[in-house]
Coordinates of C-alpha atoms in Angstrom, one line a residue:
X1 CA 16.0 -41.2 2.2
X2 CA 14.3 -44.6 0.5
X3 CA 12.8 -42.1 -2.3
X4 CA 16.3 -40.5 -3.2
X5 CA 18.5 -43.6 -3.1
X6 CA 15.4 -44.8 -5.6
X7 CA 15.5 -41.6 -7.7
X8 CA 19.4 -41.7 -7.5
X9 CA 19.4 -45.5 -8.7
X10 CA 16.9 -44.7 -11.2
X11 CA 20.1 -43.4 -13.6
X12 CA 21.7 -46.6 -13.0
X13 CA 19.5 -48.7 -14.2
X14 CA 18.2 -46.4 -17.4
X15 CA 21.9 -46.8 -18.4
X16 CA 22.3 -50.7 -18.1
X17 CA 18.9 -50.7 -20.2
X18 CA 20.8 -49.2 -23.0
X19 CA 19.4 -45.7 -22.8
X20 CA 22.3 -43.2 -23.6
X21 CA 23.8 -41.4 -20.1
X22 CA 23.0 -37.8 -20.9
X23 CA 19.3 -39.3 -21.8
X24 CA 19.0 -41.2 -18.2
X25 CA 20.3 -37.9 -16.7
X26 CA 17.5 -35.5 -18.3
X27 CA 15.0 -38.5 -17.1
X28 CA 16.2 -38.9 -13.7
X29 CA 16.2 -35.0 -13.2
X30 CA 12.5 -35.1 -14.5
X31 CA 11.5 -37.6 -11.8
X32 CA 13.6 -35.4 -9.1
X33 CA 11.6 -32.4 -9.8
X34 CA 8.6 -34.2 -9.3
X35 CA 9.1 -35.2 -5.9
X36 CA 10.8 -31.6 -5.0
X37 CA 7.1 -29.8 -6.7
X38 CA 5.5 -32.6 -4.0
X39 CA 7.7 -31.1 -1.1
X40 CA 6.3 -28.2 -0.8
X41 CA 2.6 -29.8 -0.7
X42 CA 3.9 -32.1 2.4
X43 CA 6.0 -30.5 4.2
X44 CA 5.5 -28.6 7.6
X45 CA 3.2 -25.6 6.3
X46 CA 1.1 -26.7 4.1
X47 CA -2.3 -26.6 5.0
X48 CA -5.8 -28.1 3.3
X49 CA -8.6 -25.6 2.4
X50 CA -12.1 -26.1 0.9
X51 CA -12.8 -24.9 -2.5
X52 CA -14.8 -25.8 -5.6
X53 CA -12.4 -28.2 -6.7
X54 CA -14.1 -31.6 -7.9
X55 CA -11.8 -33.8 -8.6
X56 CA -10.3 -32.9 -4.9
X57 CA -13.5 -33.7 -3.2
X58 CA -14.3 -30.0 -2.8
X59 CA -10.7 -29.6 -0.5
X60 CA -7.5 -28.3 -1.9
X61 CA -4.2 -28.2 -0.6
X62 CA -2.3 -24.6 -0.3
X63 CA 1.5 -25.5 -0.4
X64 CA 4.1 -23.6 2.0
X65 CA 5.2 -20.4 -0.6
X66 CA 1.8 -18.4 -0.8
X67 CA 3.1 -15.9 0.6
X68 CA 6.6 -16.2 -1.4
X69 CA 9.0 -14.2 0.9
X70 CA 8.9 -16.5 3.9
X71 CA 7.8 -20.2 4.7
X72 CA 5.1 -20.3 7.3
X73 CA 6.0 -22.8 10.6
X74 CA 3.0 -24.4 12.0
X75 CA 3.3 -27.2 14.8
X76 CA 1.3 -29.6 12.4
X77 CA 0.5 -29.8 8.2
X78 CA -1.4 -31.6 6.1
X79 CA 0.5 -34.6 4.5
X80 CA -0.6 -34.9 0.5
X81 CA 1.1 -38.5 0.6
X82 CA 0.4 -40.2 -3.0
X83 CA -2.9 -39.5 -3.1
X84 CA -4.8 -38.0 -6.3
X85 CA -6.2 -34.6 -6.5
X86 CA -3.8 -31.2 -6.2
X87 CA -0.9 -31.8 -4.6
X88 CA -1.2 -35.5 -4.6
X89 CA 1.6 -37.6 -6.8
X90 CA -0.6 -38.3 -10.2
X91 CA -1.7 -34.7 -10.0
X92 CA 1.8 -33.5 -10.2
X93 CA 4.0 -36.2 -12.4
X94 CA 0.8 -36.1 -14.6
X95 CA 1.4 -32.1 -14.8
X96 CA 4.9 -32.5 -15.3
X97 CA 4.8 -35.5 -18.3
X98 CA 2.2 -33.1 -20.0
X99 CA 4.3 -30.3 -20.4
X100 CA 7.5 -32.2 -21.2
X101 CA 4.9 -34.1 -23.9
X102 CA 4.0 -30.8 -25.6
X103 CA 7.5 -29.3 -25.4
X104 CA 8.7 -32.1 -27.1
X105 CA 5.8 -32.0 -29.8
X106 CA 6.7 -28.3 -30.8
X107 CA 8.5 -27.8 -34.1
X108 CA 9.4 -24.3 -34.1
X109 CA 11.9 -22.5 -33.1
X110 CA 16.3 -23.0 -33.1
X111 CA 18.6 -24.3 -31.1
X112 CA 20.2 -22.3 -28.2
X113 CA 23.0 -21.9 -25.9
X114 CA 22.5 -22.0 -22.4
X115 CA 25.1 -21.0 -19.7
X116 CA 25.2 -21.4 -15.6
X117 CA 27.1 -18.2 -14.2
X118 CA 27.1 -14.9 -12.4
X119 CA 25.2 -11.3 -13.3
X120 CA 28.4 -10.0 -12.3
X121 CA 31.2 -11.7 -14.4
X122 CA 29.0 -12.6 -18.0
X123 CA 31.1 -14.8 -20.1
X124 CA 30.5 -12.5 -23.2
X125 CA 32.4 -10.5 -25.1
X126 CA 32.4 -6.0 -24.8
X127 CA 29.1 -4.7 -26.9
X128 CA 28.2 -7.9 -28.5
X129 CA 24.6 -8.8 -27.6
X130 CA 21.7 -7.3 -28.3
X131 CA 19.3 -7.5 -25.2
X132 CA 19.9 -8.2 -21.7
X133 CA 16.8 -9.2 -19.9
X134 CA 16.7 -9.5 -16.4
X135 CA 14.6 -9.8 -13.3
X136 CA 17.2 -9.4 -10.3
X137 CA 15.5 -10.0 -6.8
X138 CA 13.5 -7.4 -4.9
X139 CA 15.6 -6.2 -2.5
X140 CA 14.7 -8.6 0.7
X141 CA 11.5 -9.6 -0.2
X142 CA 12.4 -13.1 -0.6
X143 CA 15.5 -15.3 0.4
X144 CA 15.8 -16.9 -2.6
X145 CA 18.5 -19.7 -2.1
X146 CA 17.4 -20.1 2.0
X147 CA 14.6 -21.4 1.3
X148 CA 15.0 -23.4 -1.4
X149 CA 17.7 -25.2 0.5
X150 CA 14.9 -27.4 1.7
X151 CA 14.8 -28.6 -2.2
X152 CA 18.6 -28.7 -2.2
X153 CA 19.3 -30.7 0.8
X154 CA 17.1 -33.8 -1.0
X155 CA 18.7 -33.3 -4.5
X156 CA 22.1 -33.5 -3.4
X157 CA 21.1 -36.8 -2.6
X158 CA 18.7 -38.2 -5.2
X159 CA 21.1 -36.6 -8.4
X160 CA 24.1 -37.8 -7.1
X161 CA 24.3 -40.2 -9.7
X162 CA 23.1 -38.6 -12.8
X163 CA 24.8 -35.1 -12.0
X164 CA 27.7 -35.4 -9.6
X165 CA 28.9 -31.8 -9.5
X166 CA 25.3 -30.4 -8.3
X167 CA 26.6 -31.9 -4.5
X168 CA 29.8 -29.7 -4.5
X169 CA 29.2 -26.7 -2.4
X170 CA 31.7 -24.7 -0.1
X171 CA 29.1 -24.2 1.9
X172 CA 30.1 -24.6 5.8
X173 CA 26.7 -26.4 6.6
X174 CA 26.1 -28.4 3.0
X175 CA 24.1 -26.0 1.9
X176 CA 24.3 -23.6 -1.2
X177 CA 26.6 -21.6 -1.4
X178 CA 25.1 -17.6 -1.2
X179 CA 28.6 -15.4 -1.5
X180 CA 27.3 -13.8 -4.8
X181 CA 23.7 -13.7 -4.1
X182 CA 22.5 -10.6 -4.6
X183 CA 19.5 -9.8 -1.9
X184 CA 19.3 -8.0 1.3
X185 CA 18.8 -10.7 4.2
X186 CA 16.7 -10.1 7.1
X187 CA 17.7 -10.7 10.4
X188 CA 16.5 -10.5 13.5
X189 CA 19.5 -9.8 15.5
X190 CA 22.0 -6.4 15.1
X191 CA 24.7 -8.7 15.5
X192 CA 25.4 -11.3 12.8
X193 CA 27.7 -12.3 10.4
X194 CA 25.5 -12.1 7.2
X195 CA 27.0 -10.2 4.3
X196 CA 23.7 -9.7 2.5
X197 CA 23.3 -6.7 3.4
X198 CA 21.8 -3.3 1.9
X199 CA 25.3 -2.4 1.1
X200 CA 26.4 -5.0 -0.8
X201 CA 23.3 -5.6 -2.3
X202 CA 23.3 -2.0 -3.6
X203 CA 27.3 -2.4 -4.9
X204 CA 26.6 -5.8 -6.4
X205 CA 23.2 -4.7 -8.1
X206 CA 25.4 -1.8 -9.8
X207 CA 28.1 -4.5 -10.9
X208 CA 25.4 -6.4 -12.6
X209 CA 23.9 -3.7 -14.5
X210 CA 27.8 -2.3 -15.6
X211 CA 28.0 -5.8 -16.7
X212 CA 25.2 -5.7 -19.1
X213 CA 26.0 -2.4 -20.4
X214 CA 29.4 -3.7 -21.1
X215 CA 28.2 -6.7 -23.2
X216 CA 25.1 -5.1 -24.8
X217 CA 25.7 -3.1 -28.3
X218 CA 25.8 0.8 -27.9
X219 CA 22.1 1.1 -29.8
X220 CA 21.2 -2.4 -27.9
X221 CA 19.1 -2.2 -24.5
X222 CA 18.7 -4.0 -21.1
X223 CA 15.1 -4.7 -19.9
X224 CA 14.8 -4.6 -15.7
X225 CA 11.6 -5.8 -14.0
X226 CA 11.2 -4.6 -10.9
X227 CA 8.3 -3.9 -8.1
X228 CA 7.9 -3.2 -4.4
X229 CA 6.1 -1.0 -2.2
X230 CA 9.4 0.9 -0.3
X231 CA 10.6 4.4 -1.8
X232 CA 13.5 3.4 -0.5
X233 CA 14.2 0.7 -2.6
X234 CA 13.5 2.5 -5.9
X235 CA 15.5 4.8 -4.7
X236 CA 18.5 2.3 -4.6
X237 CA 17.6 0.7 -7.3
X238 CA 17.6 4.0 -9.6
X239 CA 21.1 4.5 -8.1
X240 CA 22.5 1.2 -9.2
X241 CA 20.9 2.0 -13.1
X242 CA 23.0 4.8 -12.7
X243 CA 25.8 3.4 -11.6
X244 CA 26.0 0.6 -14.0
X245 CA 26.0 3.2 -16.8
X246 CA 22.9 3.0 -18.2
X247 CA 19.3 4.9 -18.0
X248 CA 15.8 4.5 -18.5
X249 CA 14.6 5.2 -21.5
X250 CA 10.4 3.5 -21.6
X251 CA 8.5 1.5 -18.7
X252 CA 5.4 -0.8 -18.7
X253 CA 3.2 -1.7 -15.7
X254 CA 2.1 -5.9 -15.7
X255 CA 0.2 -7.5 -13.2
X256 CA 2.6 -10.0 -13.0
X257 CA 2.2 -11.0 -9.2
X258 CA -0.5 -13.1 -7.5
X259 CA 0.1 -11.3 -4.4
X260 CA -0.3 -13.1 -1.4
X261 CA -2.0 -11.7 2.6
X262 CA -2.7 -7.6 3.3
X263 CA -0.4 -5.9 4.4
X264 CA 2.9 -8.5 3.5
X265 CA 5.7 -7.5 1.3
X266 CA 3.6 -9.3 -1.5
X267 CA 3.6 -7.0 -4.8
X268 CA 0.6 -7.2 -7.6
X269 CA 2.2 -5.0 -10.5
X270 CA 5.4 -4.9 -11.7
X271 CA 7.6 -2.2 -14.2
X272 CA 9.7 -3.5 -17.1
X273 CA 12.3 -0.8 -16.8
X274 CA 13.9 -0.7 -20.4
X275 CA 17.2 0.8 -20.3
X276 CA 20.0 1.8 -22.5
X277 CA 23.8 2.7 -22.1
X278 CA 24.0 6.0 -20.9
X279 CA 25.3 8.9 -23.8
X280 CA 28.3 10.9 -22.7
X281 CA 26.7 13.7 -24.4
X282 CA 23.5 13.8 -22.6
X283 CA 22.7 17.9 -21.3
X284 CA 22.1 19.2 -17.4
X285 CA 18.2 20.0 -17.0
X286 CA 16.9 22.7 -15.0
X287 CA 14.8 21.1 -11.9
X288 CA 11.2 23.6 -13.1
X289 CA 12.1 22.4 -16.5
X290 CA 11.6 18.6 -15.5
X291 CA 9.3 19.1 -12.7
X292 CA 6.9 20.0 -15.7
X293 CA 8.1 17.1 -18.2
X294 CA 7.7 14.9 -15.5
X295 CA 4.4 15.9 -14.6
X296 CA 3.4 16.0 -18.2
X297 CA 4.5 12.3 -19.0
X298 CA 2.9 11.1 -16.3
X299 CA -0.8 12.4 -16.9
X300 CA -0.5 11.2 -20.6
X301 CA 0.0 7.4 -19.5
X302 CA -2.6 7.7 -16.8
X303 CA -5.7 7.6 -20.0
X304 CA -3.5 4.3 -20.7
X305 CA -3.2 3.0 -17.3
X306 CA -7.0 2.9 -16.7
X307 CA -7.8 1.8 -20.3
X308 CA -6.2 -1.1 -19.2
X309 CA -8.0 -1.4 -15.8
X310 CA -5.4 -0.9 -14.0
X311 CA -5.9 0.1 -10.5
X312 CA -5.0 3.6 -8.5
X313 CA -2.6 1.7 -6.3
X314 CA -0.9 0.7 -9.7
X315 CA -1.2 3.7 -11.2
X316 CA 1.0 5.2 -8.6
X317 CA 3.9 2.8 -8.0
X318 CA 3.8 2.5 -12.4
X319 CA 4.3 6.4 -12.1
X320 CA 8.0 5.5 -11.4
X321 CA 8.1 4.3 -15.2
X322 CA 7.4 7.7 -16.9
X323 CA 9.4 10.0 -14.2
X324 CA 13.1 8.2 -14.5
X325 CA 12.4 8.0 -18.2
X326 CA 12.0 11.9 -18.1
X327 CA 15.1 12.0 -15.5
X328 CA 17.6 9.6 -17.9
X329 CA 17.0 12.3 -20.9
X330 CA 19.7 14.3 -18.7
X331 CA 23.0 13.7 -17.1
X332 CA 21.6 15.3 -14.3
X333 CA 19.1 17.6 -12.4
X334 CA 20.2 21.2 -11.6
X335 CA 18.3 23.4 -8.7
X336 CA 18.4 27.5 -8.9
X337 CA 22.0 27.7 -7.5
X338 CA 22.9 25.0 -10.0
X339 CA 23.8 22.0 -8.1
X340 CA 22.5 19.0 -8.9
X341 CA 19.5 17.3 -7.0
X342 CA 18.5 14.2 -5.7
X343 CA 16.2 12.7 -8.6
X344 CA 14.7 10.0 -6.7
X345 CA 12.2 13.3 -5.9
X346 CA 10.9 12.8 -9.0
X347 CA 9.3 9.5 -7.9
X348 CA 6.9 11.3 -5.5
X349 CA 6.4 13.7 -7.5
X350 CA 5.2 11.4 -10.2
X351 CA 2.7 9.9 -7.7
X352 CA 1.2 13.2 -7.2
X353 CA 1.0 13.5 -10.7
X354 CA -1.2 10.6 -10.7
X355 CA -3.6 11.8 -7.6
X356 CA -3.5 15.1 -9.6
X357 CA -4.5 13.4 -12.5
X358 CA -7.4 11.3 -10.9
X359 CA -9.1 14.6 -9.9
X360 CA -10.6 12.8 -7.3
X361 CA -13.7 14.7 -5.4
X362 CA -15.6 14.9 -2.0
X363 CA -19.0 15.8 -2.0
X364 CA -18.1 18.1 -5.5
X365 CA -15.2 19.8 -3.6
X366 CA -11.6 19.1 -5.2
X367 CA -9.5 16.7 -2.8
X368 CA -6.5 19.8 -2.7
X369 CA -8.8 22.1 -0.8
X370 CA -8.9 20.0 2.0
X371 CA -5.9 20.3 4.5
X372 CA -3.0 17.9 4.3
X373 CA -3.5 16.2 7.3
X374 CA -7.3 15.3 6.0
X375 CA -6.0 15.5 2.2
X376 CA -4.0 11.7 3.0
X377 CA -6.5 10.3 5.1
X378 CA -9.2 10.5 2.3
X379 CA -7.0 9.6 -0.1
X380 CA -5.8 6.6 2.1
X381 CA -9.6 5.6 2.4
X382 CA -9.5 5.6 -1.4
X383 CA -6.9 3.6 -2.0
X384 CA -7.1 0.9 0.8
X385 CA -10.8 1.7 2.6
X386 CA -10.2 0.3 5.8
X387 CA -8.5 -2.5 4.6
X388 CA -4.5 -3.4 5.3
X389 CA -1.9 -1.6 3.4
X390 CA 2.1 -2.1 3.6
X391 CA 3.4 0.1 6.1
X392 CA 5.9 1.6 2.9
X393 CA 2.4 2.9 1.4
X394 CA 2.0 5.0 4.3
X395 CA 5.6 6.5 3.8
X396 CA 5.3 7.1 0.2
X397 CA 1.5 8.5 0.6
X398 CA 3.3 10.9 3.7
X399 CA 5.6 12.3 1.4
X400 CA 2.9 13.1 -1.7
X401 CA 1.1 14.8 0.6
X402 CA 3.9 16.9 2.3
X403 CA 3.2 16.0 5.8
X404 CA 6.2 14.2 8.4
X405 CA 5.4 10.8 9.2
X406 CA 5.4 11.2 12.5
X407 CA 1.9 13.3 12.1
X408 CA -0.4 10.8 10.5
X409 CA 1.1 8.3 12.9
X410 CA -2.2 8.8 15.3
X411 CA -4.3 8.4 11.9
X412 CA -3.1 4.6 11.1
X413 CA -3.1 2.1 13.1
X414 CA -1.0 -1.5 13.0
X415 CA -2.6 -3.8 12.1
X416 CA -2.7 -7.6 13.9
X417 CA 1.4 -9.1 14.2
X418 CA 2.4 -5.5 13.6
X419 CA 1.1 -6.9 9.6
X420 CA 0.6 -3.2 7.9
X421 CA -1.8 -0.3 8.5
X422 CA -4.9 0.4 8.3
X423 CA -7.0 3.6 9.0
X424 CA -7.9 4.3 12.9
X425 CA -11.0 4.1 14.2
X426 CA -12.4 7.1 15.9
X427 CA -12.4 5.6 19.3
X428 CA -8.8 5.0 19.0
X429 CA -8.2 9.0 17.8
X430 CA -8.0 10.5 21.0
X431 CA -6.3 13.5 20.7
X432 CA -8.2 17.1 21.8
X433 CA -9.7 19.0 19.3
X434 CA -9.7 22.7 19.1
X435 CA -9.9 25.1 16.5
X436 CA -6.7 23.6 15.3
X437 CA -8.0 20.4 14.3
X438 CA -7.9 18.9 10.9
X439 CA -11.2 17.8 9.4
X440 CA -10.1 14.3 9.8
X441 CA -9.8 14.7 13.6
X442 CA -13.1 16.3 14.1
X443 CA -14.9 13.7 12.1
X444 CA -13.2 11.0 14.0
X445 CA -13.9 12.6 17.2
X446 CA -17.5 13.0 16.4
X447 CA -17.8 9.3 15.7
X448 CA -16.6 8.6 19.0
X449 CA -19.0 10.9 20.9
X450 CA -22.0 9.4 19.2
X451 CA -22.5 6.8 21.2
X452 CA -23.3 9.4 24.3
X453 CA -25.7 11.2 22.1
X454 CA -26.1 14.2 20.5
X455 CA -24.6 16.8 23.2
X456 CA -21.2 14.9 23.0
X457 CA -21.0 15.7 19.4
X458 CA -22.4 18.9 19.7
X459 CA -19.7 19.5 22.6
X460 CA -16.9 18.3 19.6
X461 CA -18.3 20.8 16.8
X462 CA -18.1 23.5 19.2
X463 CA -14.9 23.0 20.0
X464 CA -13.4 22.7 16.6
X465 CA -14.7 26.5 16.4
X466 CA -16.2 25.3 13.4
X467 CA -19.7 26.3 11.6
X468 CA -22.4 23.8 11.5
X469 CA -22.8 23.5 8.2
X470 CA -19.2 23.3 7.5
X471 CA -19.0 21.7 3.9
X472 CA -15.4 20.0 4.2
X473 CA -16.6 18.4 7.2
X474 CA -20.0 16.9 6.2
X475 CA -18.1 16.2 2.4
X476 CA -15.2 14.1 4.6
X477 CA -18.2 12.1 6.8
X478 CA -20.1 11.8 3.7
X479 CA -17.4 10.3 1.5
X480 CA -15.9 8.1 4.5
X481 CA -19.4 6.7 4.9
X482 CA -19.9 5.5 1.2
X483 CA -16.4 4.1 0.9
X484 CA -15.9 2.6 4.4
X485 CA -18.1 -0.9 5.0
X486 CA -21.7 -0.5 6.2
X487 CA -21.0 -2.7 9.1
X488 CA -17.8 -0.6 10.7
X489 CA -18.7 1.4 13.6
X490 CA -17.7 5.1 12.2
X491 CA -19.8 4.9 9.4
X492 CA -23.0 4.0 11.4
X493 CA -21.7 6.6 13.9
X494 CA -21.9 9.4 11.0
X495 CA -25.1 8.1 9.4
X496 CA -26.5 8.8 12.8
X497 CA -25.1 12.2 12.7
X498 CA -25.9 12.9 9.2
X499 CA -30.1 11.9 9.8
X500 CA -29.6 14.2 12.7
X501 CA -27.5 16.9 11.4
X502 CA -30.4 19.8 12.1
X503 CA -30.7 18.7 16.0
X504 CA -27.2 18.3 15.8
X505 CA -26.3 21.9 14.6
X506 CA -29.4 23.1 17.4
X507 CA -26.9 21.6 19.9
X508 CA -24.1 23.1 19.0
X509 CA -25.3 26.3 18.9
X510 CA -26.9 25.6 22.5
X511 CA -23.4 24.3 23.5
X512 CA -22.1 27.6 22.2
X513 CA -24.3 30.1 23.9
X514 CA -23.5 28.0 26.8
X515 CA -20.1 28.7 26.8
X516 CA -20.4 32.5 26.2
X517 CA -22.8 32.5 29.1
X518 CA -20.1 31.2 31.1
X519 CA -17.7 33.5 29.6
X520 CA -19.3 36.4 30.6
X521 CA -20.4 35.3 33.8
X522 CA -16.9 34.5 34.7
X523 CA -15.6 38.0 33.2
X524 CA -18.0 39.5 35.2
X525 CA -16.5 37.8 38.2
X526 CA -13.2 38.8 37.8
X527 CA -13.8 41.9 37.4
X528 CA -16.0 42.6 40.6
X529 CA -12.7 40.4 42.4
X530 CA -10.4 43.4 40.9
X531 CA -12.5 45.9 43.2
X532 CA -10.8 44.0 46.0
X533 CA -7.7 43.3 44.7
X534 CA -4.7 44.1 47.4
X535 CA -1.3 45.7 46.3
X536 CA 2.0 44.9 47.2
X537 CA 1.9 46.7 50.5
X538 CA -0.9 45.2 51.3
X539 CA -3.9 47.5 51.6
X540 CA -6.6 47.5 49.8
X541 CA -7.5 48.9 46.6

């Protein structure tokens, strides 16, 4: 309270020393900022790490938004106070002062006009403006205004002075007011009054983009950047393009994000969507006709993609990108009995454009000969190893492969706080195996027989009815075992089994003959029991 009646009387006395009141107001906003960049270094959720960091005495302070979508509680924090070093107060009004100083050094460049408003209600006249760029929030990945109202509760006080108006709110508790903002709010209870929901989200993100359309020029364009894991959410989002009248006409992945914990709605790449108002005249296409554009598009950006290093977990959310530009070259998508499609099918199949397109291989044998069940889990282990992932990877990676959900759910496992998924261990795959079983299954399964020896997964191979020397499942235990970490109990498990593969396969062949003994020791049985068998009336046969 002492700091914001000091920053709020700081105005005061800038005027009374002859410095002009729009000048004292810039300056006293400058010093506010300051002090809210130090909040988030001392307030409840910041914590102190170790790191090379000399001038901080090898410590470093990590403020509350690393992981950007939600502030952390903790029952203590580490207080920065007005010390020196990151996070301190010279650290960060000396930041501040040197970028004002260089702005203020810069020559180029022309004056501009700057307005506060709404996506919604632009104050621009129809086809008038070039470009639209925008970056509209990502769905509910982070509550923008709720938890910044930590910043606004202190301003309100400390700028009342220099700028009066930023205190009004109509909000019932002080804080800012959130009637237009467009995000989807997360709650933990069914029953609440919050209007930020997927609904209204989804309505006002179409508003906003009719609102660019209608102030951009017919040959002008509007640039969207946009990221997240959920096909849901591009699915939406594809919708509100659509709805707003425009389409998507080029894309280009970024690594625009830091990211932030495994397994956390944290993004790494990004799309700039570039869009432009939608052509009346634009044809139906045929859904074989696209299903081949769309493929082709996408395995002509994956040479670019990797030229610039991108990743195979970027590849296949930037996939997006090429598929709706193929999609917006037609006012809609026909099937066979010519009735138009859902499009947002186009995003999957983009992504298996992309595994297509890696060609990936186990042990020399192409990943598609595998079964589907098998086909995601080594694919999974490519992506992630046995790492987190967010569970929405698992939903888009189910529907690439053609498989339900519900049947990989015994192949991932939550991970700790229900934070993601990760790969299961063998001795948490407990399902039976019979000649059913996916490759995945039986390599599991063998993993977690090792530790009783060499009968137990002699006892599994038999089962699985299959050969010995069965080259999908020694390709699977072989590539699990190079990508997996040297450390994790499966691989060491299938190193075992591979150094002992020949006394294995003698096992399972002696578990076999077993069971035919037994077979025909018991057919034999019943049959001498029929000799005796008694009929209805009961005499004997």
């Amino acid at each position: 309270v002492r700091l914001s009646r000091l920053i709020a009387g700081l105005h005061g006395e800038l005027v009374a020393a002859g410095v002009s009141s729009e000048y004292a107001s810039a300056l006293t906003g400058y010093a506010a900022s300051v002090v809210v960049r130090k909040l988030k270094y001392s307030t409840r959720g910041a914590t102190i790490q170790a790191m090379l960091y000399p001038r901080a005495n090898g410590v470093a302070v990590k403020h509350i938004f690393v992981n950007e979508a939600s502030i952390a509680f903790s029952y203590d924090y580490f207080e920065t106070g007005l010390a020196d070093g990151p996070g301190g107060w010279s650290s960060l009004s000396g930041h501040t002062i040197a970028v004002l100083r260089n702005q203020a050094r810069r020559r180029n460049g022309r004056p501009a006009l700057i307005r506060h408003g709404t996506a919604t209600a632009l104050p621009l006249r129809d086809r008038t403006i070039d470009a639209v760029v925008t970056d509209p929030p990502y769905d509910s990945m982070i509550p923008y205004t709720d938890v910044s109202d930590l910043f606004y509760v202190w301003l309100r006080r400390a700028l009342s002075t220099a700028f009066p108006d930023f205190a009004l709110t109509a909000h019932p508790g002080g804080l800012q007011e959130k009637s237009l903002e467009i995000i989807v709010k997360r709650t933990n209870s069914e029953e609440t009054a919050e209007h930020r929901t997927r609904e209204f989200y989804d309505t006002m993100l179409g508003r906003a983009f009719a609102e660019a359309r209608r102030v951009v020029r017919d040959d002008g364009v509007v640039t969207i950047v946009f990221g997240h894991g959920d096909p849901e959410v591009w699915h939406r989002l594809l919708g509100a393009i659509t709805a707003g009248g425009l389409y998507l006409t080029g894309s280009w992945p970024a690594k625009t994000e830091a990211g932030g914990r495994a397994g956390s709605a944290n993004i790494v790449t990004t799309l700039t969507l570039s869009c432009r108002p939608a052509p009346a005249n634009r044809s139906a296409g045929r859904v074989d006709d696209v299903d081949d554009e769309v493929r082709r598009e996408v395995r002509t950006r994956v040479p670019e993609w990797e030229k610039a290093n991108l990743a195979l977990t970027d590849q296949l959310m930037a996939s997006a990108g090429p598929a709706m530009e193929v999609v917006g070259r037609y006012s809609s998508v026909l099937d066979q009995l010519g009735e138009p499609i859902d499009t947002t099918r186009y995003l999957v199949l983009a992504r298996r454009a992309v595994e297509e397109a890696a060609a990936i291989k186990i042990e020399d044998l192409p990943l598609e000969t595998f079964d589907a069940r098998t086909r995601f889990a080594l694919f999974w282990v490519r992506l992630y190893g046995r790492g987190l992932a967010p569970k929405s990877e698992a939903r888009w990676q189910a529907m690439v492969s053609d498989i339900a959900l519900p049947e990989i759910n015994d192949i991932l496992r939550d991970g700790d706080g229900g934070k993601g998924v990760r790969l299961a261990l063998g001795r948490e795959a407990t399902g039976p195996i019979d000649e059913t079983s996916a490759v995945i299954d039986v390599a599991l399964a063998m993993a977690r027989a090792w530790p009783e020896g060499l009968n137990a997964v002699a006892e599994v191979l038999a089962a699985s009815g299959r050969d010995s020397e069965d080259p999908h499942l020694w390709a699977a235990i072989g590539f699990l075992s190079a990508r997996l970490p040297e450390a994790d109990p499966d691989v060491q498990a299938w190193n075992g089994t591979v150094r002992g593969r020949r006394a294995v396969a003698s096992a399972t062949l002696g578990v076999v003959k077993e069971q035919l003994a037994r077979a025909v020791t018991k057919k034999r049985t019943d049959d001498q029991m029929r000799l005796f068998d008694v009929d209805a009336g009961g005499s004997e046969q």
